[in-house]
Short mmCIF file of C-alpha atoms in Angstrom, two decimals:
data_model
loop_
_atom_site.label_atom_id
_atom_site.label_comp_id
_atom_site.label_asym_id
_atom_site.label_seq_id
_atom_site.Cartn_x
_atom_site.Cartn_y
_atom_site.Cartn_z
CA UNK A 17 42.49 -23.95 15.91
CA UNK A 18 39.62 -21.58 15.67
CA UNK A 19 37.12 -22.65 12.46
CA UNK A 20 34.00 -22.08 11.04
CA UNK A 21 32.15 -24.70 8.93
CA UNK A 22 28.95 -23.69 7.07
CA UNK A 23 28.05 -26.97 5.38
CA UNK A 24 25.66 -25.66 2.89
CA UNK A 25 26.53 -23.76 0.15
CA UNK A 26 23.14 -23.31 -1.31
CA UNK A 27 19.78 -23.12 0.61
CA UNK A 28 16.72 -22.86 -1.95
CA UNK A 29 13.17 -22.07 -0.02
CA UNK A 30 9.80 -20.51 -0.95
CA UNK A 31 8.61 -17.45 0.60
CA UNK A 32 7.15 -17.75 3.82
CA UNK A 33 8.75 -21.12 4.76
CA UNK A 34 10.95 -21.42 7.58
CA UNK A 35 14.85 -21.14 6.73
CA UNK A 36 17.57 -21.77 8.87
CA UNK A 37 21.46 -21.57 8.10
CA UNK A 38 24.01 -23.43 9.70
CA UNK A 39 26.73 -22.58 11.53
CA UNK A 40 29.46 -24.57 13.35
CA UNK A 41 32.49 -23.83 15.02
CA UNK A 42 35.80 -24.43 16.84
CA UNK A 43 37.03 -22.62 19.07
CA UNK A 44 38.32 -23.67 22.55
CA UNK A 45 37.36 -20.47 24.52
CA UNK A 46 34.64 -17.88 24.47
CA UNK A 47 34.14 -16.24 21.22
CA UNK A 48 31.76 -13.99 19.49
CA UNK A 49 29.88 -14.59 17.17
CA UNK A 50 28.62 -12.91 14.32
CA UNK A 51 26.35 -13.26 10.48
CA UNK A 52 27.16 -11.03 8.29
CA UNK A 53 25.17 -10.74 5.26
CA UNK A 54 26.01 -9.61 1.49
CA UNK A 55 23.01 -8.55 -0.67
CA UNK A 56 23.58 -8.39 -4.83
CA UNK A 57 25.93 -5.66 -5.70
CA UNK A 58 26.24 -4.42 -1.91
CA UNK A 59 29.14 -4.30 0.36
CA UNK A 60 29.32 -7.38 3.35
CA UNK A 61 27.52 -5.97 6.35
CA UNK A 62 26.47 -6.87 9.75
CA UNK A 63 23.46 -8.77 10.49
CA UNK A 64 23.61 -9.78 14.06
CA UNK A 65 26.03 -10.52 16.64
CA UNK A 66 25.23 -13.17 19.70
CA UNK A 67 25.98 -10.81 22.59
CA UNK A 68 23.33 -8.06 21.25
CA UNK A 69 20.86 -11.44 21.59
CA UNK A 70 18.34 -9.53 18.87
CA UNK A 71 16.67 -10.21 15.87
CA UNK A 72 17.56 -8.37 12.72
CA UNK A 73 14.76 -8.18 9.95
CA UNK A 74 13.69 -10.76 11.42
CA UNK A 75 16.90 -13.17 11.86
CA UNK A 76 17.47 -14.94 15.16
CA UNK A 77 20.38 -16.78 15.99
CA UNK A 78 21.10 -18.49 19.53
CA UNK A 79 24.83 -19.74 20.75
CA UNK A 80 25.09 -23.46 21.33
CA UNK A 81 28.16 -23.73 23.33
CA UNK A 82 27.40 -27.18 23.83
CA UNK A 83 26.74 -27.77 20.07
CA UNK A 84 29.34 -25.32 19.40
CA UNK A 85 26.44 -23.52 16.86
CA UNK A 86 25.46 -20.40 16.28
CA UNK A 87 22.61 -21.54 13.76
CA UNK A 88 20.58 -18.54 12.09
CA UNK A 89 16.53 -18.50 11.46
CA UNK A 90 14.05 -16.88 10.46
CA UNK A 91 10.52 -18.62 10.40
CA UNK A 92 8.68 -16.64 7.48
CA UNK A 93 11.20 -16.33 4.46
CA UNK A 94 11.21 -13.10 2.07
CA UNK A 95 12.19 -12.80 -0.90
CA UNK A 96 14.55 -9.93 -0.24
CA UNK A 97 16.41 -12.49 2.23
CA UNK A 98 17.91 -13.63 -1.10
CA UNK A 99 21.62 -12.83 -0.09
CA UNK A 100 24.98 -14.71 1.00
CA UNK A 101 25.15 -15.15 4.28
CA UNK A 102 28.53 -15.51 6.54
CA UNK A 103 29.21 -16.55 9.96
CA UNK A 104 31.84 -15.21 11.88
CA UNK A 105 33.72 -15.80 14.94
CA UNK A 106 36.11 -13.66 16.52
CA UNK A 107 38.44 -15.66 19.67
CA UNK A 108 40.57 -13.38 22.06
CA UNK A 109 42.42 -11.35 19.45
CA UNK A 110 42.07 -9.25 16.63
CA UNK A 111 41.45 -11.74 14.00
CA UNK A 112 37.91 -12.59 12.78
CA UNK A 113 37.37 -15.89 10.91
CA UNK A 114 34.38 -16.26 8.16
CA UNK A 115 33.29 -19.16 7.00
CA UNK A 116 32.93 -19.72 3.10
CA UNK A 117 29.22 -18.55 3.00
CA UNK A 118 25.72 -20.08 2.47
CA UNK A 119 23.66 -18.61 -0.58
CA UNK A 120 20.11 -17.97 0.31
CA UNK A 121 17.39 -18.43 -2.79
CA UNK A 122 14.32 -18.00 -1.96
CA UNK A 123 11.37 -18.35 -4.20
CA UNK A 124 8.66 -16.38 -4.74
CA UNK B 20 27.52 9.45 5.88
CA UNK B 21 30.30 8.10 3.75
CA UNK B 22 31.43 5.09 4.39
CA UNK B 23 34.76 2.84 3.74
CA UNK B 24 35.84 3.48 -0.02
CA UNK B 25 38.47 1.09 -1.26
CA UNK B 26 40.45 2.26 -4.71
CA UNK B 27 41.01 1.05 -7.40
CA UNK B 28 38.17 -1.22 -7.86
CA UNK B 29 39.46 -3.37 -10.58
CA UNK B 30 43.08 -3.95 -10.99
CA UNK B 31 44.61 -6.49 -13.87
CA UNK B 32 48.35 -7.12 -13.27
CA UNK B 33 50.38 -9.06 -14.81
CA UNK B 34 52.38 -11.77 -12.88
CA UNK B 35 55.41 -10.40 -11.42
CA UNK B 36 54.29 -6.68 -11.19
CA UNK B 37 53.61 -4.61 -8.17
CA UNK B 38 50.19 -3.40 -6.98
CA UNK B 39 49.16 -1.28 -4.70
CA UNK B 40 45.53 -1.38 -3.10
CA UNK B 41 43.86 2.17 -1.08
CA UNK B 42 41.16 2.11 1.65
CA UNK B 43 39.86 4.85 3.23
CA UNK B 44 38.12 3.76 6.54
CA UNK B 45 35.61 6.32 7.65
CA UNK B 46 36.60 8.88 9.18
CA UNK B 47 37.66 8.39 13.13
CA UNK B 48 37.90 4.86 13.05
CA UNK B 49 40.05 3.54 15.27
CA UNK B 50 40.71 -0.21 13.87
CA UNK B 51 41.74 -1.32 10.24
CA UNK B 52 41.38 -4.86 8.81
CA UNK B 53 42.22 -6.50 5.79
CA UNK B 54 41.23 -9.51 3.96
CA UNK B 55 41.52 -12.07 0.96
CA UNK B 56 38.58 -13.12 -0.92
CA UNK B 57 39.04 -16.06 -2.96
CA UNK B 58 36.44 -16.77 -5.49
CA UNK B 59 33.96 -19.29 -3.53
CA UNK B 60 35.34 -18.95 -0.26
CA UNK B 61 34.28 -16.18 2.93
CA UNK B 62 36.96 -13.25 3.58
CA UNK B 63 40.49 -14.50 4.90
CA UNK B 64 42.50 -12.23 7.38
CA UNK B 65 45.55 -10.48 6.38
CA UNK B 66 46.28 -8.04 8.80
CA UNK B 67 44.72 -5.49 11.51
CA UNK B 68 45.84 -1.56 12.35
CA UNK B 69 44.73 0.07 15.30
CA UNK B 70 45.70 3.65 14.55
CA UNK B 71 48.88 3.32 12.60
CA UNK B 72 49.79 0.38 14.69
CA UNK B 73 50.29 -2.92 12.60
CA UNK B 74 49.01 -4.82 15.77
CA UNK B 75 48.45 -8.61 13.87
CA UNK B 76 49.67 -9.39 10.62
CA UNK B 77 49.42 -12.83 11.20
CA UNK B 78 47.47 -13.54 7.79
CA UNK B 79 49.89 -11.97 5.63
CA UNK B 80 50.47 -15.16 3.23
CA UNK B 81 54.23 -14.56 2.23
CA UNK B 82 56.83 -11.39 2.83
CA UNK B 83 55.84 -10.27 -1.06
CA UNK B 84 52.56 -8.71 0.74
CA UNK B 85 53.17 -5.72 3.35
CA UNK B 86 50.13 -3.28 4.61
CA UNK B 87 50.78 -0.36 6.03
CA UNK B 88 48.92 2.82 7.89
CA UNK B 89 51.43 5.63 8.70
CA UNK B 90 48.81 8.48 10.08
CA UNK B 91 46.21 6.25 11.49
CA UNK B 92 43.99 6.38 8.69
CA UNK B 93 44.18 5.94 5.60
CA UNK B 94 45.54 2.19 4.59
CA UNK B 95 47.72 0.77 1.52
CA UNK B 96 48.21 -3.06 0.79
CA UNK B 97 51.38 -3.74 -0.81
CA UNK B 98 51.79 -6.57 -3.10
CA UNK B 99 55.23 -7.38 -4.88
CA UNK B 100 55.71 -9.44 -7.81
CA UNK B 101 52.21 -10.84 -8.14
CA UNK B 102 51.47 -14.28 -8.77
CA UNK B 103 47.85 -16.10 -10.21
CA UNK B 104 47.56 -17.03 -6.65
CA UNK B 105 47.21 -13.61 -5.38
CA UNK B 106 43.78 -12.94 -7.72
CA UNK B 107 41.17 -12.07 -5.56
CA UNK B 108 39.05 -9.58 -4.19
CA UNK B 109 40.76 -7.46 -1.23
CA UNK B 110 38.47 -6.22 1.47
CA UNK B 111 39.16 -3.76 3.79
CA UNK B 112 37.21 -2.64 7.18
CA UNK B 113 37.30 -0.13 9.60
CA UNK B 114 35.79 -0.23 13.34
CA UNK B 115 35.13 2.80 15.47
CA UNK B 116 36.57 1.25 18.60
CA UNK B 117 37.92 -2.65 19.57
CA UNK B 118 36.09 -3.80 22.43
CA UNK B 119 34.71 -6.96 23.12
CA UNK B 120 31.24 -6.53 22.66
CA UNK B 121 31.41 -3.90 19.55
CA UNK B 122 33.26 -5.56 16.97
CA UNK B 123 31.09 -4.88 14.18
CA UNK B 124 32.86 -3.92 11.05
CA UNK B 125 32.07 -1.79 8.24
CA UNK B 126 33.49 -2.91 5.15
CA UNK B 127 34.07 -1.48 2.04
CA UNK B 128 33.39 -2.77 -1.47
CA UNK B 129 36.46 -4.44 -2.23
CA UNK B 130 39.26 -4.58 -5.03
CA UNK B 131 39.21 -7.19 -7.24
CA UNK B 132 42.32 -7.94 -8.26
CA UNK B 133 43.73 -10.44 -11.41
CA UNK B 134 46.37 -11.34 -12.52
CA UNK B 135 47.28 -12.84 -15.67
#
């Protein structure tokens, strides 16, 4: 069955420290991968995706097939970082799973 | 541009009426998804459109709920005889294309639905 497990709901940091959300998943075959991101009072939108292997404002995030991760980072936090933050995985068909969503604080 | 508008925003329906939920993908895009938001959790899969082809509707939790797209644009999502369970906020999404490699999706801002 194809999941995705974020295990923290809440990440608290202070600006310019390191952050990194994490992202598991389960899926048998090759999927993409994907973080969207949600600012206050915005719609969900893309971040990054793993084939496009770039960094968004910042944001990195490397596929562990062996780890089955797709982990995101970013070494210098901002404050406007402070968002919700989904990964994604889409398997063979049409259907995209999201997991519930890590809540980035961070502190000036 | 403008992008995916959803209508209405709010709804409150009470159990055991029937509600009907609008998205307007922009304009051109070939693929349609929708989702369930529960409170807490990340957006669930209902069902995907590409053109006014119901291609997967695999997430569709019970024959009460029925999405449909009859030009290939824009989408309603049917629900009949609503229950507590169904409160949530409904997301649509369009996508200009679906090929492996450019499935980003623009979503819109969602209808939050109750129902009481």
């Amino acid at each position: 069955a194809q999941r995705v497990t974020q295990p923290e709901k809440l990440l608290s940091v202070f600006k310019g420290a390191p952050v990194e959300l994490k992202c598991n998943y389960s899926y048998s075959g090759s999927p993409e991968l994907f973080w969207y991101v949600q600012y206050s009072r915005q719609r969900l939108q893309l971040l990054l995706r793993h084939i496009s292997r770039e960094s968004i404002k910042g944001f990195t995030a490397d596929l562990n097939k062996g780890e089955t991760s797709f982990h995101l980072k970013k070494p210098f936090a901002q404050e406007e970082d402070s968002a919700m933050y989904y990964c994604a995985l889409r398997g063979g068909g049409f259907k995209t799973i999201f997991g519930a969503g890590t809540r980035l604080f961070v502190k000036a | 541009g403008a992008g995916v508008s959803q209508s209405p925003r709010y709804k409150v329906a009470k159990r055991g009426q029937d509600v009907a939920l609008r998205c307007d993908p922009i304009s051109g895009h070939v693929s349609l998804f929708w989702y369930q938001q529960a409170l807490g959790q990340g957006p669930e899969f209902l069902t995907y459109f590409q053109n006014e082809a119901q291609l997967d509707k695999s997430g569709l939790p019970s024959d009460r709920f029925f999405a449909e797209r009859p030009e290939g644009s824009v989408s309603t999502l049917k629900i009949q005889r609503t229950q507590q369970e169904d409160s949530a906020v409904y997301l649509c999404a369009s996508s200009p294309r679906w090929d492996r490699g450019l499935g980003e999706q623009y979503f819109g801002p969602g209808t939050r639905l109750t129902v009481t």
